[in-house]
mmCIF file of C-alpha atoms in Angstrom:
data_model
loop_
_atom_site.group_PDB
_atom_site.id
_atom_site.type_symbol
_atom_site.label_atom_id
_atom_site.label_comp_id
_atom_site.label_asym_id
_atom_site.label_seq_id
_atom_site.Cartn_x
_atom_site.Cartn_y
_atom_site.Cartn_z
ATOM 1 C CA UNK A 1 -0.052 0.189 -0.226
ATOM 2 C CA UNK A 2 1.570 3.449 -1.328
ATOM 3 C CA UNK A 3 1.121 6.473 0.919
ATOM 4 C CA UNK A 4 -0.809 9.627 -0.347
ATOM 5 C CA UNK A 5 -0.494 13.065 0.304
ATOM 6 C CA UNK A 6 -3.758 15.732 1.253
ATOM 7 C CA UNK A 7 -2.333 18.728 0.269
ATOM 8 C CA UNK A 8 0.371 20.372 -1.434
ATOM 9 C CA UNK A 9 1.017 21.827 1.654
ATOM 10 C CA UNK A 10 1.554 18.679 2.861
ATOM 11 C CA UNK A 11 4.230 17.025 0.294
ATOM 12 C CA UNK A 12 6.659 20.711 0.614
ATOM 13 C CA UNK A 13 6.666 20.070 4.329
ATOM 14 C CA UNK A 14 7.688 16.108 4.093
ATOM 15 C CA UNK A 15 10.387 17.726 1.456
ATOM 16 C CA UNK A 16 11.546 20.581 4.044
ATOM 17 C CA UNK A 17 11.639 17.679 6.780
ATOM 18 C CA UNK A 18 12.540 14.297 5.131
ATOM 19 C CA UNK A 19 14.400 15.597 2.079
ATOM 20 C CA UNK A 20 14.565 12.577 0.508
ATOM 21 C CA UNK A 21 11.174 10.924 -0.949
ATOM 22 C CA UNK A 22 10.945 7.892 -3.866
ATOM 23 C CA UNK A 23 7.564 7.946 -5.363
ATOM 24 C CA UNK A 24 5.794 6.257 -8.699
ATOM 25 C CA UNK A 25 3.724 8.290 -10.580
ATOM 26 C CA UNK A 26 2.539 6.621 -14.516
ATOM 27 C CA UNK A 27 4.732 3.222 -13.584
ATOM 28 C CA UNK A 28 7.319 4.975 -12.961
ATOM 29 C CA UNK A 29 9.792 5.340 -9.794
ATOM 30 C CA UNK A 30 10.856 8.732 -9.425
ATOM 31 C CA UNK A 31 13.846 9.537 -6.591
ATOM 32 C CA UNK A 32 13.747 13.271 -5.126
ATOM 33 C CA UNK A 33 16.311 14.218 -2.465
ATOM 34 C CA UNK A 34 16.994 17.982 -0.899
ATOM 35 C CA UNK A 35 19.651 19.667 -0.166
ATOM 36 C CA UNK A 36 22.039 22.575 -0.937
ATOM 37 C CA UNK A 37 19.181 21.384 -3.562
ATOM 38 C CA UNK A 38 16.449 19.694 -5.498
ATOM 39 C CA UNK A 39 17.811 17.656 -7.371
ATOM 40 C CA UNK A 40 14.586 14.214 -8.790
ATOM 41 C CA UNK A 41 15.001 11.883 -11.544
ATOM 42 C CA UNK A 42 13.946 9.290 -12.515
ATOM 43 C CA UNK A 43 15.058 6.257 -10.381
ATOM 44 C CA UNK A 44 18.931 5.049 -11.630
ATOM 45 C CA UNK A 45 18.949 7.131 -14.034
ATOM 46 C CA UNK A 46 20.663 9.564 -13.414
ATOM 47 C CA UNK A 47 20.548 10.609 -17.276
ATOM 48 C CA UNK A 48 17.025 12.357 -16.473
ATOM 49 C CA UNK A 49 18.265 13.724 -13.215
ATOM 50 C CA UNK A 50 16.776 17.218 -12.738
ATOM 51 C CA UNK A 51 18.196 20.080 -10.976
ATOM 52 C CA UNK A 52 16.649 23.164 -8.745
ATOM 53 C CA UNK A 53 17.605 26.183 -6.205
ATOM 54 C CA UNK A 54 14.791 26.684 -4.525
ATOM 55 C CA UNK A 55 11.638 24.279 -4.009
ATOM 56 C CA UNK A 56 9.696 27.171 -5.838
ATOM 57 C CA UNK A 57 11.767 26.733 -8.976
ATOM 58 C CA UNK A 58 10.795 22.885 -8.501
ATOM 59 C CA UNK A 59 7.098 23.178 -7.805
ATOM 60 C CA UNK A 60 7.249 25.428 -10.462
ATOM 61 C CA UNK A 61 9.364 23.947 -13.816
ATOM 62 C CA UNK A 62 9.389 20.600 -12.982
ATOM 63 C CA UNK A 63 6.493 17.977 -15.077
ATOM 64 C CA UNK A 64 5.990 14.770 -15.458
ATOM 65 C CA UNK A 65 4.179 13.398 -18.738
ATOM 66 C CA UNK A 66 3.560 17.890 -18.904
ATOM 67 C CA UNK A 67 1.719 18.007 -15.409
ATOM 68 C CA UNK A 68 3.358 20.091 -13.234
ATOM 69 C CA UNK A 69 4.337 18.576 -9.993
ATOM 70 C CA UNK A 70 2.288 20.747 -8.186
ATOM 71 C CA UNK A 71 -0.947 19.147 -9.928
ATOM 72 C CA UNK A 72 0.535 15.938 -9.626
ATOM 73 C CA UNK A 73 1.457 16.180 -5.636
ATOM 74 C CA UNK A 74 -1.502 14.757 -4.453
ATOM 75 C CA UNK A 75 -1.833 11.986 -6.904
ATOM 76 C CA UNK A 76 1.876 10.415 -6.750
ATOM 77 C CA UNK A 77 1.963 6.712 -5.093
ATOM 78 C CA UNK A 78 4.963 7.404 -1.890
ATOM 79 C CA UNK A 79 7.009 4.731 -1.438
ATOM 80 C CA UNK A 80 9.615 5.922 0.954
ATOM 81 C CA UNK A 81 9.554 9.109 2.928
#
């Protein structure tokens, strides 16, 4: 059974607190890390890595299959956090 976020704020709070989230969407597994910057990629596919300086930049610019991560935050299947 997967966890899900109830709101965008819950996703942001988890990112700030836990700093590492693995999730699945459309049968793809993603790894999300937040340290000095935000790093996200498809799991075990470093060539897909993208990096963002701020959470705001990440939320406004990162898309999966053309849909903003902001809009997907409550629909992703959380594997680890």
